[in-house]
PDB file of C-alpha atoms and ligand atoms in Angstrom:
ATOM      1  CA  UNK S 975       5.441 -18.992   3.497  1.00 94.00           C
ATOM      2  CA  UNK S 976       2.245 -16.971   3.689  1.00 97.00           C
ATOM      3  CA  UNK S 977       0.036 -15.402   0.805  1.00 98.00           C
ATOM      4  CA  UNK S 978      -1.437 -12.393   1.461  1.00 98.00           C
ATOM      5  CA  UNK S 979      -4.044 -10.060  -1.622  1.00 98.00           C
ATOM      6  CA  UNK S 980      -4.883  -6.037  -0.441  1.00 98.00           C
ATOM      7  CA  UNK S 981      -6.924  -4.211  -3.189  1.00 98.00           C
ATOM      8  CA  UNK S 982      -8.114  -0.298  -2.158  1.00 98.00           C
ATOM      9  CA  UNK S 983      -9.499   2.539  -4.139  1.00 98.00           C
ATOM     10  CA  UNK S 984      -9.556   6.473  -3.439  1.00 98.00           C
ATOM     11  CA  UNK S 985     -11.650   8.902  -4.936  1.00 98.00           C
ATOM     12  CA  UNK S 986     -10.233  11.780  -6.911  1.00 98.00           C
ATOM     13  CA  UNK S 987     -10.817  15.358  -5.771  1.00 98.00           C
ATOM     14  CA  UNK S 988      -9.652  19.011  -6.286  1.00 97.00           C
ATOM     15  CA  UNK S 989      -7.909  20.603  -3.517  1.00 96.00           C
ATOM     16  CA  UNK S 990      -5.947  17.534  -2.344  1.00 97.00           C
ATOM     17  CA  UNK S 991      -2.542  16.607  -2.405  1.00 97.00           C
ATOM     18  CA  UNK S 992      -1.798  13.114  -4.997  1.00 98.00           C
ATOM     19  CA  UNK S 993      -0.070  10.762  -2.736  1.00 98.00           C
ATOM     20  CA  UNK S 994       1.056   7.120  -4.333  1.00 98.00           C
ATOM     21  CA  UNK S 995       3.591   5.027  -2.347  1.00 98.00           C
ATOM     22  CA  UNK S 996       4.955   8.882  -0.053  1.00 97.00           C
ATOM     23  CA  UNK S 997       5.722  10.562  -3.382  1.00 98.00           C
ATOM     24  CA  UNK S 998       3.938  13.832  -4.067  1.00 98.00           C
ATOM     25  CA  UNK S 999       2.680  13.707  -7.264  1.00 98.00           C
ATOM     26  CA  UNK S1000       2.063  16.800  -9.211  1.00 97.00           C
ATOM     27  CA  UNK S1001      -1.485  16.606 -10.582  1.00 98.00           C
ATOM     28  CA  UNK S1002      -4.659  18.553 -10.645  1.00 97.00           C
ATOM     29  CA  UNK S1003      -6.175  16.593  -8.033  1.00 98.00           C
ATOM     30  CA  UNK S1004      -5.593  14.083  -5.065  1.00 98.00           C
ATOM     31  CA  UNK S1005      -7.124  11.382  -3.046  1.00 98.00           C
ATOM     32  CA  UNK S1006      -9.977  11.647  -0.487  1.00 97.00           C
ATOM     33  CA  UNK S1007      -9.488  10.115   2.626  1.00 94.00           C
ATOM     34  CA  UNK S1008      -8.855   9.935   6.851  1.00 91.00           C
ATOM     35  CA  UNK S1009      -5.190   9.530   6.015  1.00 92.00           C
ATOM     36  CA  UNK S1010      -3.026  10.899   3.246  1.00 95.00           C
ATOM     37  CA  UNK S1011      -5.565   8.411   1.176  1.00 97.00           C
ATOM     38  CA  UNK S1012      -2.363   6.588  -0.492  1.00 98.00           C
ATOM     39  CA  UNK S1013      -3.739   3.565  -1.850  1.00 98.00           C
ATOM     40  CA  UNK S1014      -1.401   1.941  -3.170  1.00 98.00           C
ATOM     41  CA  UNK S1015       0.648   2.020   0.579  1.00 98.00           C
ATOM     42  CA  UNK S1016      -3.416   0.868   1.927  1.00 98.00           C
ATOM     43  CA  UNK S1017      -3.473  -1.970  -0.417  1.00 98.00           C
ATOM     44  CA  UNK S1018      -0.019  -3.080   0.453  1.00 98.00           C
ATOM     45  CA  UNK S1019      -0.681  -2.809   4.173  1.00 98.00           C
ATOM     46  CA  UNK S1020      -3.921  -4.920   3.654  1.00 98.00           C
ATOM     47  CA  UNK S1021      -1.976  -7.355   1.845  1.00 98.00           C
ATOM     48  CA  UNK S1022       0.496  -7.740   4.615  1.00 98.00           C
ATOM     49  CA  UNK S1023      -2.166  -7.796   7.253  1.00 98.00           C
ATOM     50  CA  UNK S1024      -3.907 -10.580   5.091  1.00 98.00           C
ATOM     51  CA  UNK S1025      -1.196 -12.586   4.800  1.00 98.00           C
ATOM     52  CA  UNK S1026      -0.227 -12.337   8.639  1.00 97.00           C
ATOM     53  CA  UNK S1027      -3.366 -13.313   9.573  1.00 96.00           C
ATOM     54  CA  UNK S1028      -3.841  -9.871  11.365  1.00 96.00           C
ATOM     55  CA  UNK S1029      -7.136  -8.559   9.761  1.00 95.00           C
ATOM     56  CA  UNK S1030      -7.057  -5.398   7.442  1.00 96.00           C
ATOM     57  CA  UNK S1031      -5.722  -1.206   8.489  1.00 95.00           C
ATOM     58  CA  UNK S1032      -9.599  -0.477   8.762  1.00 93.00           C
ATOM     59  CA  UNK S1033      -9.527  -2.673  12.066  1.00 93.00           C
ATOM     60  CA  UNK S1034      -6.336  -1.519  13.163  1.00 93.00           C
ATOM     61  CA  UNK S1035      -6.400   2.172  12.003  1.00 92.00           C
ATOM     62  CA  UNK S1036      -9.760   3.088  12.347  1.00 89.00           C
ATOM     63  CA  UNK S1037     -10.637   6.581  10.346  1.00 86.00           C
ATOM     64  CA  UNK S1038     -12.814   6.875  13.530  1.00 88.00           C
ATOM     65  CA  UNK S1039      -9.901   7.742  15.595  1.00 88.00           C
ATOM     66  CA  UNK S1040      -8.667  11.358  14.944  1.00 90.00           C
ATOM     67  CA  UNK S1041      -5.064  10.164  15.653  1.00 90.00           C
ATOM     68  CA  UNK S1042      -4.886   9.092  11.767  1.00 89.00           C
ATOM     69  CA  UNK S1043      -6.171  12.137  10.227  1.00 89.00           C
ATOM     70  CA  UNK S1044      -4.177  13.337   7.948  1.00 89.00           C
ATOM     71  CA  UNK S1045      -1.681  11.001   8.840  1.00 93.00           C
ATOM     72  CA  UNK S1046       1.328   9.750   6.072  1.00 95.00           C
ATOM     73  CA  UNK S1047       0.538   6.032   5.296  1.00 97.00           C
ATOM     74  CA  UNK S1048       3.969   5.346   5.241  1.00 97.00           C
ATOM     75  CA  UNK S1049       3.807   6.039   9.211  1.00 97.00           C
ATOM     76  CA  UNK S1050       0.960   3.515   9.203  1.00 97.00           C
ATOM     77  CA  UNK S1051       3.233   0.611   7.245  1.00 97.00           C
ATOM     78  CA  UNK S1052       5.942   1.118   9.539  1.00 97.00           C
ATOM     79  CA  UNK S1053       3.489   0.140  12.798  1.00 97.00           C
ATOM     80  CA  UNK S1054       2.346  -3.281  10.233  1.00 97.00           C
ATOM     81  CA  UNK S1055       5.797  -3.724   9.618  1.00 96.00           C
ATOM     82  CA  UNK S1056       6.574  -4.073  13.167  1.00 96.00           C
ATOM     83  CA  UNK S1057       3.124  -5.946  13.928  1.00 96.00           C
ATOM     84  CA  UNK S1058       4.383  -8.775  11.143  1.00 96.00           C
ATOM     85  CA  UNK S1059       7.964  -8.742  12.609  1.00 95.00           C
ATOM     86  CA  UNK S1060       6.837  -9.389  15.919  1.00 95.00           C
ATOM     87  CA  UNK S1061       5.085 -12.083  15.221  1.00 94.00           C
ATOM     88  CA  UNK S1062       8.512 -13.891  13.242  1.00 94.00           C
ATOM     89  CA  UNK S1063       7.419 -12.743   9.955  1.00 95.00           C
ATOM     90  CA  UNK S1064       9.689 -11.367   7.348  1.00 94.00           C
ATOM     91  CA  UNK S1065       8.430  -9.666   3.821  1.00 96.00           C
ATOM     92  CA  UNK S1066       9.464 -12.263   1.186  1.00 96.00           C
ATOM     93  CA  UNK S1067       8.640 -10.105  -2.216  1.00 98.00           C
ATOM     94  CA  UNK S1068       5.756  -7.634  -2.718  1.00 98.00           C
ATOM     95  CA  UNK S1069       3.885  -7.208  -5.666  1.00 98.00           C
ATOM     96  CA  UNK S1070       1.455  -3.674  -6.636  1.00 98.00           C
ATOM     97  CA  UNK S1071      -0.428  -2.488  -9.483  1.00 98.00           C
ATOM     98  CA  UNK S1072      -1.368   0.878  -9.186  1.00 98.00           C
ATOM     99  CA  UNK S1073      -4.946   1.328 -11.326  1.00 98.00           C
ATOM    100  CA  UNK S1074      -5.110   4.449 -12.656  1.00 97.00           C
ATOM    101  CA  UNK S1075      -6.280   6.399 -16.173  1.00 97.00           C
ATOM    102  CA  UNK S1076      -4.339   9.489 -14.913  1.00 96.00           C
ATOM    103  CA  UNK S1077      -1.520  11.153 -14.135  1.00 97.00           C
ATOM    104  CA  UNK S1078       0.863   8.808 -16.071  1.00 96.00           C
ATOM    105  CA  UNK S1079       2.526   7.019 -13.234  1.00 97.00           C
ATOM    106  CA  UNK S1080       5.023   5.093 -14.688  1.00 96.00           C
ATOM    107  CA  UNK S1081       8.194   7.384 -14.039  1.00 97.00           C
ATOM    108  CA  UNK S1082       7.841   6.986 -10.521  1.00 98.00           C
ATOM    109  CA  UNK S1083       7.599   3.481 -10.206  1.00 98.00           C
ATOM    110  CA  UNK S1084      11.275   3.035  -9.395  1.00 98.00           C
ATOM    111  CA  UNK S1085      11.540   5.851  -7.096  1.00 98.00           C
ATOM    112  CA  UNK S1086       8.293   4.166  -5.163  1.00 98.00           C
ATOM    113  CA  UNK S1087      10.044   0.890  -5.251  1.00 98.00           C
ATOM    114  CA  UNK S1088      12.932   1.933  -3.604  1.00 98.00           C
ATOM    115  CA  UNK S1089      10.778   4.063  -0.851  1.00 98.00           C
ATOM    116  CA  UNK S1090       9.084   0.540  -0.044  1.00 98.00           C
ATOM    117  CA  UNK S1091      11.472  -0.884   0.374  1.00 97.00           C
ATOM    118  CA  UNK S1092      13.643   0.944   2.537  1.00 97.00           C
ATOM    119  CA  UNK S1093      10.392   1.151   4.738  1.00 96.00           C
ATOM    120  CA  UNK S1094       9.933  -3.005   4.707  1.00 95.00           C
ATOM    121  CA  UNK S1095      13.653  -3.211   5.373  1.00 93.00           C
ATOM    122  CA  UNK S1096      14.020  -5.331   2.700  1.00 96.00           C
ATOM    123  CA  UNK S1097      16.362  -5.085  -0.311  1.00 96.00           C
ATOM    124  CA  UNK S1098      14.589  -3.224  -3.998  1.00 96.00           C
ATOM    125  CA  UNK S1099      14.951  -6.184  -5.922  1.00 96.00           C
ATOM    126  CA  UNK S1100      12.117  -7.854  -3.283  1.00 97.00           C
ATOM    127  CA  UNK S1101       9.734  -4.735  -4.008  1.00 98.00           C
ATOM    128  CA  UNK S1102       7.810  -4.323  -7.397  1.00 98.00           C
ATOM    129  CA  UNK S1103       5.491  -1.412  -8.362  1.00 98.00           C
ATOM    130  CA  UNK S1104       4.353  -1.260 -11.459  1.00 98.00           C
ATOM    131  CA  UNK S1105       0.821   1.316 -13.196  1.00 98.00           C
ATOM    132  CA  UNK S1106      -1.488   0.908 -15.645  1.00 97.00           C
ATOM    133  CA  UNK S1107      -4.463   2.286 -16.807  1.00 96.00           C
ATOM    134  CA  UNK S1108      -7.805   0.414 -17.866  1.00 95.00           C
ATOM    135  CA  UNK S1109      -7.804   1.639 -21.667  1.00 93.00           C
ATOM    136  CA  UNK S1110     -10.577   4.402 -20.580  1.00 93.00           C
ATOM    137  CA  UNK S1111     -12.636   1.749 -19.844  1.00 93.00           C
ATOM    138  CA  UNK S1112     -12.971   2.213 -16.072  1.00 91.00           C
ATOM    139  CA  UNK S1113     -15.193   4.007 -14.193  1.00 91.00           C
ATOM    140  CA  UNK S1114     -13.216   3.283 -11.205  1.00 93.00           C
ATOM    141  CA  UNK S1115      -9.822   4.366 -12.365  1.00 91.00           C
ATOM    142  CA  UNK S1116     -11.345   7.077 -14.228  1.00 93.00           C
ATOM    143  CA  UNK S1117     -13.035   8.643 -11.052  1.00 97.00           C
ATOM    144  CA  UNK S1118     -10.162   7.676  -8.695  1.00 98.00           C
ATOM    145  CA  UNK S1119      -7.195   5.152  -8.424  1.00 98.00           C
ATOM    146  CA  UNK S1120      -7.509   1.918  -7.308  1.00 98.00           C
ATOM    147  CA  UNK S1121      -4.235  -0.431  -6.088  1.00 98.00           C
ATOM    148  CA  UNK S1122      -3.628  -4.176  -6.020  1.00 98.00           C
ATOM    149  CA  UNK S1123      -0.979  -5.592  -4.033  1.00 98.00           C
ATOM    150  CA  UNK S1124       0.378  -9.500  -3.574  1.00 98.00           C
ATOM    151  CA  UNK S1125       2.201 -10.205  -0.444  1.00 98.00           C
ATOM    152  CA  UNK S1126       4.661 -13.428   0.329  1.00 98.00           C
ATOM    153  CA  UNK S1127       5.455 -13.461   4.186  1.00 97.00           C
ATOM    154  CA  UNK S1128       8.178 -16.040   5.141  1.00 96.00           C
ATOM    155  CA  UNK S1129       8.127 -17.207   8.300  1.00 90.00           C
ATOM    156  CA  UNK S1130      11.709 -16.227  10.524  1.00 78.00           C
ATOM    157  CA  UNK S1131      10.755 -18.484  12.904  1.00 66.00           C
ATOM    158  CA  UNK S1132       8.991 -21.633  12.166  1.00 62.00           C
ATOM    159  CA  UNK S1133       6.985 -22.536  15.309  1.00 62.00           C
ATOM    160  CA  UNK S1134       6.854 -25.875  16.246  1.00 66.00           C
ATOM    161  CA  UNK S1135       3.716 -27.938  16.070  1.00 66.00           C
ATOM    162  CA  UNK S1136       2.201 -30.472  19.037  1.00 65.00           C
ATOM    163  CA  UNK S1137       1.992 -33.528  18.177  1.00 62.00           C
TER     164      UNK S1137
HETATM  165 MG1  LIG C2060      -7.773   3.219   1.796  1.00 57.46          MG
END
């Protein structure tokens, strides 16, 4: 089994869509960034990444490259997904706290779940979102929305050592 920690955070703007884990959220303002800026789908990715071994999106997705502009992170998981996969990893459970003071997040939390997973083909029970707030005493969350995820890789495919 493999460990693996991705932590992100988005600034929030006017005139930007809110996208958490591919669900449009209604809300006065959204997250700037190359992609769809969903950070809670960027700190999952990085977690994956980080447990693989493979580095972190900004290596691999580079918000250089026009190619990612605007681009649905989901999109972005599925190519880690298949990076992780082909190397004879499978997703063993996935942890994320999504960090911020508002919109109140926690009716979609389920419905995000179940998105994840469907993406990591793994069963919901093996997928856990969950949001708080910092008590109003963030800057960070206050400004924007940070995400934490935990990710537990299990190895499909133990390679063998040489002796
Ligand atoms: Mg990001």
């Amino acid at each position: 089994m493999r460990i693996g920690h991705g932590y992100d955070v988005h600034r929030l703007v006017p005139d930007r869509k809110l996208i958490l884990c591919g669900i449009e959220i209604p809300y006065e303002k959204g997250l700037l960034g190359h992609s769809d800026a969903d950070v809670a789908v960027h700190a999952l990715m990085d977690a994956i990444l980080g447990a693989a071994g493979l580095g972190d999106i900004g290596k691999l997705f580079p918000d250089s490259d026009d190619k990612y502009s605007g681009i649905s992170s989901l999109t972005l998981l599925d190519e880690v997904i298949k990076l992780v996969r082909a190397r004879g990893y499978g997703l063993g459970n996935a942890d994320i706290t999504i960090v911020a003071q508002a919109p109140k997040l926690s009716r979609y939390t389920e419905e995000m779940r179940r998105i994840l997973a469907a993406r990591l083909l793994v069963d919901a029970d093996r997928v856990n979102v969950k949001a708080t707030t910092e008590e109003n005493l963030g800057e960070v969350s206050t400004r924007g929305i940070a995400a934490h995820a935990v990710v537990l890789l299990e190895e499909a495919r133990p390679r063998v050592r040489a002796l």
